[in-house]
Coordinates of C-alpha atoms in Angstrom, one line a residue:
Chain A
M1 CA 32.5 0.8 -53.1
R2 CA 31.6 4.4 -52.2
T3 CA 27.9 3.4 -52.1
I4 CA 28.6 0.5 -49.8
L5 CA 30.6 2.8 -47.4
T6 CA 27.9 5.5 -47.5
R7 CA 25.2 2.9 -46.6
A8 CA 27.4 1.4 -43.8
A9 CA 28.0 4.9 -42.4
L10 CA 24.3 5.8 -42.5
T11 CA 23.4 2.5 -40.9
L12 CA 26.0 3.0 -38.1
L13 CA 24.6 6.6 -37.6
A14 CA 21.1 5.2 -37.3
V15 CA 22.1 2.6 -34.8
L16 CA 24.0 5.1 -32.7
A17 CA 21.0 7.5 -32.9
G18 CA 18.8 4.7 -31.6
C19 CA 21.2 4.0 -28.7
A20 CA 21.6 7.7 -27.7
A21 CA 20.3 9.0 -24.4
P22 CA 16.8 10.4 -24.4
P23 CA 16.7 13.9 -25.8
Y24 CA 17.1 17.1 -23.8
F25 CA 17.8 20.7 -24.5
V26 CA 19.7 23.3 -22.5
H27 CA 19.8 26.8 -23.9
P28 CA 23.5 27.3 -24.8
T29 CA 23.7 31.0 -23.8
Y30 CA 21.1 31.4 -21.1
D31 CA 22.5 32.4 -17.7
F32 CA 21.0 30.0 -15.3
S33 CA 22.7 31.7 -12.3
I34 CA 20.0 34.4 -12.3
V35 CA 17.3 31.9 -11.5
K36 CA 16.8 31.9 -7.7
K37 CA 13.1 31.3 -7.5
V38 CA 10.8 29.3 -9.8
A39 CA 7.1 28.4 -10.1
V40 CA 5.9 25.0 -11.2
L41 CA 2.7 25.3 -13.2
P42 CA 0.1 22.5 -13.4
L43 CA 1.2 19.8 -15.8
E44 CA -0.8 18.9 -18.9
N45 CA -2.1 15.4 -18.1
L46 CA -2.3 13.2 -21.2
T47 CA -3.1 10.0 -19.1
Q48 CA -6.3 8.4 -18.0
D49 CA -5.5 9.0 -14.4
Q50 CA -7.1 12.4 -13.6
L51 CA -5.1 12.9 -10.4
A52 CA -1.7 12.0 -11.8
G53 CA -0.9 15.5 -13.1
E54 CA -1.1 17.0 -9.7
R55 CA 0.9 14.1 -8.1
V56 CA 3.7 14.5 -10.6
R57 CA 3.6 18.3 -10.1
K58 CA 4.2 17.8 -6.4
A59 CA 7.1 15.4 -7.2
V60 CA 8.6 18.1 -9.5
I61 CA 8.4 20.7 -6.7
A62 CA 10.0 18.3 -4.2
E63 CA 12.8 17.3 -6.5
L64 CA 13.5 21.0 -7.4
L65 CA 13.7 21.8 -3.7
A66 CA 15.8 18.7 -3.0
A67 CA 18.3 19.8 -5.7
G68 CA 19.0 22.8 -3.3
V69 CA 19.6 25.2 -6.2
V70 CA 16.3 27.1 -6.4
D71 CA 13.5 28.1 -4.2
V72 CA 10.0 27.1 -5.3
V73 CA 6.8 29.1 -4.8
E74 CA 3.9 27.3 -3.0
P75 CA 1.6 25.9 -5.6
G76 CA -1.4 27.5 -3.9
Q77 CA 0.1 30.9 -4.6
V78 CA 0.8 29.9 -8.2
N79 CA -2.8 28.7 -8.7
R80 CA -4.1 32.0 -7.3
A81 CA -1.9 34.0 -9.6
L82 CA -3.1 31.9 -12.6
N83 CA -6.8 32.5 -11.6
Q84 CA -6.2 36.3 -11.1
A85 CA -4.6 36.5 -14.5
N86 CA -7.6 34.5 -15.9
I87 CA -5.4 31.8 -17.4
Q88 CA -7.5 28.8 -17.9
S89 CA -5.0 26.6 -19.8
V90 CA -1.3 26.3 -19.1
T91 CA -0.8 25.2 -22.7
A92 CA -1.7 28.7 -24.0
I93 CA 0.3 31.1 -22.0
S94 CA 1.8 34.0 -24.0
A95 CA 5.2 35.5 -23.4
E96 CA 3.4 38.6 -22.0
D97 CA 1.5 36.4 -19.5
F98 CA 4.8 34.8 -18.4
K99 CA 6.3 38.2 -17.8
K100 CA 3.3 39.4 -15.7
L101 CA 3.1 36.1 -13.8
G102 CA 6.8 36.3 -13.1
A103 CA 6.5 39.7 -11.7
T104 CA 3.5 38.7 -9.6
L105 CA 5.2 35.6 -8.1
G106 CA 8.7 37.0 -8.0
V107 CA 10.1 34.2 -10.0
Q108 CA 12.7 34.2 -12.8
A109 CA 11.6 30.9 -14.5
F110 CA 8.6 28.6 -14.8
F111 CA 8.6 24.8 -15.0
L112 CA 5.8 23.2 -16.9
G113 CA 5.3 20.2 -19.2
S114 CA 3.2 17.2 -19.7
L115 CA 2.6 13.8 -18.1
D116 CA 2.6 11.5 -21.1
V117 CA 2.4 8.0 -19.5
Y118 CA 1.4 7.2 -15.9
D119 CA 0.2 3.6 -15.8
R120 CA 0.9 0.1 -14.5
I121 CA 1.9 -2.6 -16.9
N122 CA 1.3 -6.3 -16.4
V123 CA 4.4 -8.5 -16.9
G124 CA 4.9 -12.0 -15.7
G125 CA 2.0 -12.0 -13.3
G126 CA 3.2 -8.7 -11.7
T127 CA 2.3 -5.1 -12.2
F128 CA 5.0 -2.5 -12.7
P129 CA 4.9 1.3 -13.0
D130 CA 5.4 3.0 -16.3
V131 CA 6.0 6.8 -16.2
T132 CA 7.0 9.2 -19.0
I133 CA 7.2 13.0 -18.5
T134 CA 8.2 15.9 -20.5
L135 CA 9.4 19.0 -18.6
R136 CA 10.5 22.4 -19.8
A137 CA 11.7 25.6 -18.2
V138 CA 10.6 29.0 -19.5
D139 CA 12.3 32.3 -18.8
A140 CA 9.9 34.6 -17.2
Q141 CA 11.2 37.7 -18.9
T142 CA 11.2 36.5 -22.5
G143 CA 8.9 33.5 -22.5
A144 CA 11.7 31.5 -24.2
I145 CA 12.3 27.8 -23.5
V146 CA 15.6 27.5 -21.8
W147 CA 15.5 23.8 -20.9
S148 CA 13.5 20.8 -21.9
A149 CA 13.8 17.0 -21.3
T150 CA 11.8 13.9 -21.7
R151 CA 12.3 10.9 -19.4
S152 CA 10.7 7.5 -18.9
G153 CA 10.9 5.4 -15.7
G154 CA 9.6 2.4 -13.9
G155 CA 9.3 -0.6 -16.2
V156 CA 10.3 -4.1 -15.2
G157 CA 13.7 -5.7 -14.5
I158 CA 15.0 -9.2 -14.8
V159 CA 13.6 -10.3 -11.4
G160 CA 10.2 -8.9 -12.3
R161 CA 10.2 -10.6 -15.7
L162 CA 11.2 -14.0 -14.1
F163 CA 9.2 -13.9 -10.9
G164 CA 6.6 -11.2 -11.3
F165 CA 7.7 -9.1 -8.3
G166 CA 10.2 -6.5 -7.3
G167 CA 10.5 -3.1 -9.0
D168 CA 9.5 0.4 -7.8
T169 CA 6.2 1.6 -6.4
M170 CA 4.4 4.2 -8.5
S171 CA 5.7 7.1 -6.3
E172 CA 9.3 5.8 -6.4
A173 CA 9.2 5.5 -10.2
T174 CA 7.7 9.0 -10.5
Q175 CA 10.4 10.4 -8.2
K176 CA 13.2 8.7 -10.1
T177 CA 11.8 9.8 -13.5
V178 CA 11.5 13.4 -12.4
R179 CA 15.0 13.3 -10.8
A180 CA 16.4 11.9 -14.0
A181 CA 14.8 14.7 -16.1
L182 CA 16.0 17.4 -13.7
A183 CA 19.5 15.9 -13.6
T184 CA 20.0 17.1 -17.2
L185 CA 19.6 20.6 -16.0
F186 CA 21.5 20.5 -12.7
R187 CA 24.4 18.3 -13.7
Chain B
M1 CA -15.3 -9.1 27.6
M2 CA -17.1 -8.2 30.8
R3 CA -16.9 -4.6 31.9
T4 CA -18.0 -2.8 35.0
G5 CA -20.0 0.2 34.0
G6 CA -20.2 3.5 35.9
R7 CA -17.2 3.1 38.1
G8 CA -16.8 6.1 40.4
V9 CA -13.9 7.7 42.2
P10 CA -10.9 5.3 42.3
G11 CA -10.4 3.7 45.6
A12 CA -13.8 4.8 47.0
G13 CA -15.1 1.3 47.2
S14 CA -13.0 0.3 50.2
L15 CA -14.5 3.0 52.3
G16 CA -18.1 1.8 51.8
G17 CA -21.0 4.2 52.3
V18 CA -18.9 7.1 53.4
A19 CA -16.9 7.0 50.2
L20 CA -20.1 6.7 48.2
L21 CA -21.4 9.8 49.9
A22 CA -18.1 11.5 49.2
A23 CA -18.3 10.5 45.5
V24 CA -21.8 11.9 45.2
V25 CA -20.7 15.2 46.9
L26 CA -17.6 15.4 44.6
S27 CA -19.9 14.8 41.6
A28 CA -22.2 17.5 42.7
V29 CA -19.3 19.9 43.2
S30 CA -17.9 19.1 39.7
F31 CA -21.2 20.0 38.1
A32 CA -21.4 23.2 40.2
G33 CA -18.4 24.5 38.5
A34 CA -15.3 23.6 40.5
E35 CA -12.4 22.2 38.6
E36 CA -12.1 18.4 38.7
P37 CA -9.2 17.0 36.7
S38 CA -10.7 13.5 36.8
T39 CA -13.9 14.6 35.1
V40 CA -14.1 14.6 31.3
A41 CA -16.5 16.2 28.9
L42 CA -16.8 13.4 26.3
L43 CA -18.2 14.9 23.1
P44 CA -19.9 12.6 20.6
F45 CA -17.3 11.5 18.0
E46 CA -17.7 12.8 14.5
N47 CA -18.9 10.1 12.2
V48 CA -16.7 9.8 9.1
S49 CA -17.3 6.1 8.7
G50 CA -20.3 6.4 6.5
R51 CA -22.3 4.1 8.8
V52 CA -25.1 6.0 10.6
Q53 CA -25.2 3.7 13.7
S54 CA -21.4 3.8 14.3
V55 CA -21.4 6.6 16.9
R56 CA -24.4 5.0 18.7
V57 CA -22.3 1.7 19.1
I58 CA -18.9 3.2 19.8
M59 CA -19.7 6.0 22.3
P60 CA -20.8 3.7 25.2
A61 CA -17.7 1.6 24.6
V62 CA -15.4 4.7 24.8
A63 CA -17.3 6.0 27.9
R64 CA -16.8 2.6 29.6
A65 CA -13.1 2.6 28.7
L66 CA -12.7 6.1 30.2
Q67 CA -14.5 5.0 33.3
D68 CA -12.2 1.9 33.5
R69 CA -9.3 4.3 33.6
G70 CA -10.9 6.2 36.6
Y71 CA -12.5 9.1 34.8
R72 CA -15.9 10.5 35.5
L73 CA -18.0 11.8 32.6
V74 CA -20.1 15.0 32.3
D75 CA -23.8 14.1 32.1
P76 CA -24.4 13.5 28.3
A77 CA -27.8 15.1 28.4
R78 CA -26.4 18.3 29.9
L79 CA -23.6 18.2 27.4
E80 CA -26.0 17.8 24.5
A81 CA -28.0 20.8 25.7
F82 CA -24.7 22.8 25.9
L83 CA -23.7 21.8 22.3
A84 CA -27.2 22.8 21.0
R85 CA -27.2 26.1 22.8
N86 CA -23.7 27.0 21.5
R87 CA -24.5 25.6 18.0
I88 CA -21.5 23.3 18.1
R89 CA -22.3 20.8 15.3
D90 CA -18.9 19.5 14.4
T91 CA -18.1 17.7 17.7
G92 CA -15.0 16.0 16.3
Q93 CA -13.0 19.1 17.0
L94 CA -13.3 22.0 19.4
S95 CA -12.0 25.6 19.0
R96 CA -10.2 27.4 21.9
T97 CA -13.3 29.5 22.5
Q98 CA -15.6 26.5 22.6
A99 CA -13.3 24.6 24.8
A100 CA -13.1 27.5 27.3
A101 CA -16.9 27.8 27.3
L102 CA -17.2 24.1 28.0
G103 CA -14.7 24.3 30.8
R104 CA -16.7 27.2 32.4
E105 CA -20.0 25.5 32.0
F106 CA -19.1 22.2 33.5
G107 CA -16.0 23.0 35.6
V108 CA -14.0 20.4 33.7
G109 CA -10.3 20.7 32.8
V110 CA -10.4 18.4 29.8
A111 CA -12.6 17.5 26.9
M112 CA -12.4 14.6 24.7
V113 CA -13.1 14.9 21.0
G114 CA -12.7 12.3 18.2
S115 CA -13.9 10.7 15.0
V116 CA -15.0 7.3 13.8
A117 CA -13.0 6.6 10.6
I118 CA -14.4 3.2 9.9
F119 CA -17.1 0.8 11.1
N120 CA -17.4 -2.3 9.1
D121 CA -20.3 -4.2 10.6
S122 CA -19.5 -7.6 9.1
A123 CA -19.7 -10.9 10.9
E124 CA -16.9 -12.2 8.6
N125 CA -14.4 -9.5 9.6
P126 CA -15.6 -6.5 11.5
Q127 CA -13.4 -3.4 11.6
W128 CA -13.3 -0.2 13.7
G129 CA -11.0 2.8 13.4
L130 CA -10.9 5.8 15.8
S131 CA -9.0 9.0 16.4
A132 CA -9.4 11.0 19.6
R133 CA -7.8 13.9 21.5
F134 CA -7.9 15.2 25.0
L135 CA -8.0 19.0 25.0
A136 CA -7.3 21.3 27.9
T137 CA -10.4 23.4 28.2
E138 CA -8.4 26.5 29.5
S139 CA -6.1 26.7 26.5
G140 CA -7.6 24.5 23.9
A141 CA -4.3 22.7 23.7
I142 CA -4.0 19.0 22.7
V143 CA -2.8 17.2 25.8
W144 CA -3.2 13.7 24.6
A145 CA -3.9 12.1 21.2
G146 CA -4.4 8.6 19.9
S147 CA -5.5 6.8 16.8
V148 CA -6.3 3.1 16.6
G149 CA -8.0 0.5 14.4
L150 CA -8.7 -3.2 14.7
T151 CA -10.3 -5.9 12.6
G152 CA -11.7 -9.2 13.8
D153 CA -8.8 -11.0 12.2
D154 CA -6.3 -9.2 14.4
F155 CA -7.3 -11.6 17.2
T156 CA -6.9 -14.8 15.2
V157 CA -4.2 -17.0 16.7
A158 CA -4.1 -20.2 14.7
L159 CA -6.4 -22.3 12.6
G160 CA -8.9 -19.5 12.6
L161 CA -9.3 -19.5 16.4
G162 CA -9.8 -16.4 18.4
T163 CA -11.3 -14.3 15.5
V164 CA -13.7 -11.7 16.8
T165 CA -16.9 -11.7 14.7
S166 CA -19.0 -9.4 16.9
S167 CA -18.7 -5.8 16.0
A168 CA -20.0 -4.9 19.5
R169 CA -17.1 -6.8 21.2
L170 CA -14.6 -5.4 18.7
A171 CA -15.9 -1.9 19.6
E172 CA -15.0 -2.6 23.3
E173 CA -11.6 -3.8 22.3
T174 CA -10.9 -0.8 20.1
A175 CA -12.0 1.7 22.7
T176 CA -9.8 0.0 25.3
D177 CA -6.9 0.0 22.8
L178 CA -7.4 3.6 22.0
L179 CA -7.0 4.6 25.7
R180 CA -4.3 2.1 26.5
D181 CA -1.6 4.8 27.0
L182 CA -3.9 7.5 28.4
P183 CA -2.7 8.3 32.0
R184 CA -5.2 7.2 34.6
A185 CA -7.5 9.7 36.3
G186 CA -5.5 11.8 38.8
E187 CA -2.2 11.2 37.1
P188 CA -0.7 14.1 35.1
L189 CA -1.8 14.2 31.5
R190 CA 1.1 13.8 29.2
M191 CA 1.6 12.9 25.6
P192 CA 3.0 9.4 25.2
T193 CA 6.1 9.5 23.0
G194 CA 8.6 7.0 21.8
G195 CA 7.3 6.2 18.3
R196 CA 8.8 3.4 16.2
G197 CA 12.0 1.6 17.0
L198 CA 15.5 2.5 15.7
L199 CA 15.7 -0.2 13.1
P200 CA 12.4 0.6 11.3
R201 CA 13.5 4.3 11.4
L202 CA 16.8 3.5 9.8
F203 CA 15.2 1.6 6.9
S204 CA 12.4 4.1 6.5
P205 CA 12.3 6.2 3.3
K206 CA 13.6 9.8 3.7
A207 CA 11.6 12.9 3.1
S208 CA 11.4 14.1 -0.5
Y209 CA 12.7 17.4 0.7
R210 CA 13.8 18.8 4.1
S211 CA 15.0 22.3 4.5
P212 CA 18.1 23.0 6.6
A213 CA 16.0 25.6 8.4
L214 CA 14.2 22.8 10.1
T215 CA 17.4 22.0 12.0
S216 CA 18.7 25.5 12.5
D217 CA 15.4 27.2 13.4
P218 CA 12.7 24.6 13.8
P219 CA 9.1 25.8 14.1
K220 CA 7.4 25.4 17.5
R221 CA 3.8 25.9 16.9
V222 CA 2.3 24.0 13.9
A223 CA -1.2 24.1 12.4
V224 CA -2.4 21.2 10.3
L225 CA -5.0 22.2 7.6
L226 CA -7.6 19.8 6.4
F227 CA -6.0 17.4 3.8
E228 CA -7.3 17.6 0.3
N229 CA -9.2 14.5 -0.6
L230 CA -8.7 13.2 -4.2
S231 CA -9.6 9.6 -3.3
E232 CA -12.9 8.0 -4.0
R233 CA -13.5 7.5 -0.2
K234 CA -15.7 10.4 1.1
G235 CA -14.2 11.9 4.3
A236 CA -10.7 10.5 3.7
G237 CA -9.2 13.9 4.0
R238 CA -10.6 14.4 7.4
I239 CA -9.6 10.9 8.6
V240 CA -6.0 11.4 7.4
T241 CA -5.9 14.9 9.0
D242 CA -7.0 13.5 12.3
V243 CA -4.4 10.7 12.2
F244 CA -1.7 13.0 11.1
V245 CA -2.4 15.3 14.0
T246 CA -2.1 12.3 16.3
A247 CA 1.3 11.4 14.8
L248 CA 2.6 15.0 14.9
A249 CA 1.4 15.6 18.5
R250 CA 2.8 12.3 19.7
S251 CA 6.2 13.1 18.2
G252 CA 6.5 15.6 21.0
R253 CA 8.5 18.0 18.8
F254 CA 5.7 20.5 18.1
D255 CA 2.9 22.3 19.8
V256 CA 0.1 21.2 17.4
V257 CA -2.8 23.5 17.1
E258 CA -6.2 21.7 17.7
P259 CA -7.9 21.4 14.3
G260 CA -11.1 23.1 15.8
T261 CA -9.0 26.2 16.5
V262 CA -7.6 26.1 13.0
T263 CA -11.1 25.9 11.5
E264 CA -12.3 28.8 13.7
A265 CA -9.3 31.0 12.5
L266 CA -10.0 30.1 8.9
V267 CA -13.7 30.9 9.2
A268 CA -12.8 34.2 10.8
A269 CA -10.4 34.9 7.9
G270 CA -13.0 34.0 5.4
A271 CA -10.7 31.4 3.8
A272 CA -11.0 27.7 3.1
P273 CA -7.6 26.4 1.9
Y274 CA -7.8 22.9 0.5
G275 CA -4.6 21.2 -0.6
D276 CA -2.8 24.4 -1.2
I277 CA -2.7 27.9 0.3
D278 CA -2.1 31.5 -0.9
F279 CA 0.1 33.9 1.0
E280 CA -2.8 36.1 2.1
T281 CA -4.5 33.2 3.9
L282 CA -1.1 32.0 5.2
A283 CA -0.6 35.4 6.8
A284 CA -4.1 35.3 8.4
V285 CA -3.4 31.8 9.8
R286 CA -0.1 33.0 11.2
Q287 CA -1.6 36.0 12.8
R288 CA -4.7 34.4 14.3
L289 CA -3.1 31.1 15.4
E290 CA 0.4 32.4 16.2
A291 CA 1.6 29.4 14.2
D292 CA 5.2 29.2 13.0
A293 CA 4.4 26.7 10.3
V294 CA 1.5 25.2 8.4
I295 CA 1.1 21.6 7.1
L296 CA -1.0 20.9 4.1
G297 CA -1.5 17.6 2.3
T298 CA -3.4 15.6 -0.3
V299 CA -4.9 12.1 -0.1
F300 CA -4.6 10.4 -3.4
N301 CA -5.7 6.9 -2.5
Y302 CA -7.6 5.6 0.5
S303 CA -8.8 2.1 0.3
E304 CA -10.1 0.2 3.3
G305 CA -9.6 -3.1 1.6
L306 CA -13.3 -4.1 2.0
K307 CA -14.0 -4.9 -1.6
R308 CA -13.3 -8.6 -1.7
T309 CA -13.0 -8.6 -5.5
A310 CA -10.2 -6.1 -5.5
T311 CA -8.0 -6.6 -2.4
T312 CA -8.3 -7.5 1.3
S313 CA -5.5 -5.2 2.4
P314 CA -5.9 -1.5 3.1
E315 CA -4.0 0.9 0.9
V316 CA -3.3 4.6 1.3
A317 CA -1.3 7.2 -0.6
F318 CA -0.9 10.8 0.5
D319 CA 1.6 13.6 0.6
A320 CA 2.2 16.4 3.1
R321 CA 4.3 19.6 3.1
M322 CA 5.2 22.1 5.7
L323 CA 5.3 25.8 4.9
D324 CA 7.0 28.5 6.9
A325 CA 4.0 30.7 8.0
E326 CA 6.0 33.9 7.8
T327 CA 7.8 33.5 4.4
G328 CA 5.6 30.9 2.7
R329 CA 8.8 28.9 1.9
V330 CA 8.4 25.1 1.7
L331 CA 10.3 23.6 4.6
W332 CA 9.5 19.9 4.1
V333 CA 7.8 17.6 1.6
A334 CA 7.0 13.9 2.0
E335 CA 4.9 11.4 0.1
R336 CA 4.1 7.8 0.8
V337 CA 2.2 5.0 -0.9
R338 CA 1.6 2.0 1.4
N339 CA -0.3 -1.2 1.4
G340 CA -1.1 -3.3 4.5
D341 CA 1.0 -6.1 3.0
D342 CA 4.1 -4.0 2.7
S343 CA 5.2 -4.7 6.3
Q344 CA 4.4 -8.4 6.1
I345 CA 7.4 -10.5 7.2
A346 CA 6.2 -14.1 6.9
L347 CA 2.8 -15.8 6.9
H348 CA 0.6 -13.1 8.4
F349 CA 3.2 -11.6 10.8
G350 CA 3.7 -7.9 10.3
K351 CA 0.7 -7.5 8.1
I352 CA -1.5 -4.4 8.8
R353 CA -5.1 -5.4 8.4
A354 CA -6.9 -2.2 9.5
V355 CA -6.8 1.0 7.6
V356 CA -6.3 3.5 10.6
P357 CA -3.1 1.7 11.8
L358 CA -1.8 1.8 8.3
V359 CA -2.5 5.6 8.0
L360 CA -0.8 6.1 11.4
R361 CA 2.2 4.1 10.3
V362 CA 2.6 6.2 7.2
A363 CA 2.0 9.4 9.2
D364 CA 4.6 8.3 11.8
E365 CA 7.1 7.5 9.0
M366 CA 6.6 11.0 7.5
V367 CA 6.8 12.8 10.8
E368 CA 10.1 11.0 11.6
T369 CA 11.6 12.7 8.5
L370 CA 10.7 16.1 9.9

């Protein structure tokens, strides 16, 4: 009897885990009120579309500004600071580099991440956007990750499945996905 | 379409020989250096179409359209000599210094610059796309701007009737359409405003971000930098920049710096920002242009819809953002992806067939959110 109950509990747990909201992390003790100005670094682009990374980076900047909580440094100034610091890849920035860049740009945190999926899928004779992003915020002083979220967007609804039209454009899907990810931070 | 070439001073015909003599005298005076508001220095349009012959075909049509509106033109041979002497190669834009020199040389108050965005010389469905600006030679300020594009199919009424298949005829129609709202010679030059109707504005997407500072302390003088081109179409950045300048100038809300003056300031500052800008360059732009804000942008997709295997509708995707020239803060961000079919209502009504009107539509939508 105990074995049956244990198995049932484990099965229920597995089902609930599968139904849970996509994962995100918010540092439990970090004081987000000190963050007034942030910089968005170029995103790691894991898709076939070479331009997608920069598009989504711009969308992240726009959504951060739209949230009305923080100021965002112009990406040109960020790129210049990265060049001056001789940082070739955003995937290999040390805590010391974050500190120096933070001082140069006058920011308290950095936003970076990866674009995992940026494509159009064919369903029912129509094409629909499919976007997945992973974003994280890093404290400029310590280099510690203080927030992280993964979100997917786009896809196809019932109308799309039945009739092959409807749904979001690529930019709408991107905007909504980025907004959903940032909502886990600003809620 | 029949056109009368080389029309002189408006109303002179009724006075016969005396008027003709007067016209000759007036013409002589204008070349001697006196200011004549009805005389225009028409610079050869910059060719961004990728077709070598496009300027050769369109310029006579633009000249005739200007003459039809009562303007007289500076002698092209003398103008060419002036351009060569002053080493002005990019005739699609004019700096303040160059405009002033042009005004002094020919005694003209205005110069017209422009660019050919597209020339599709196809009997099936020809297409033209143009952007042009009138500049006051004294100040280098933009006093009128227009962007236009037509395809042969735009003239089709029913059952395939009316379609224009001649690119030469379409050139005449496009040039006339370009100058449709240009005040006639002698009338005060003013920027036509109005934009889109209330209903389209209401249902138009909002900006991705709009700073409250745009309402409390809006910038007055705005410089538009060359848009970064990440599309496959060579020159798309320049085309979208020209059309965006048209939309911004026609909004009537800003004093838009002529792109030629922007280029001159950037060359003097030794900078070439492309898609983004660092604060050092921004400060130089602010100082040299006295601009309150700068607009930057990126073209992600620019398809003229000419590849029959892919699509027959034009498609564009670009973003733009405005920065405060003093603080570097982002004031406004907007992004749009549009297809010529997006505005289609039923059958072919509402469909945008030519790429330049589509870019103008998108730019108008964006500027409205400013």
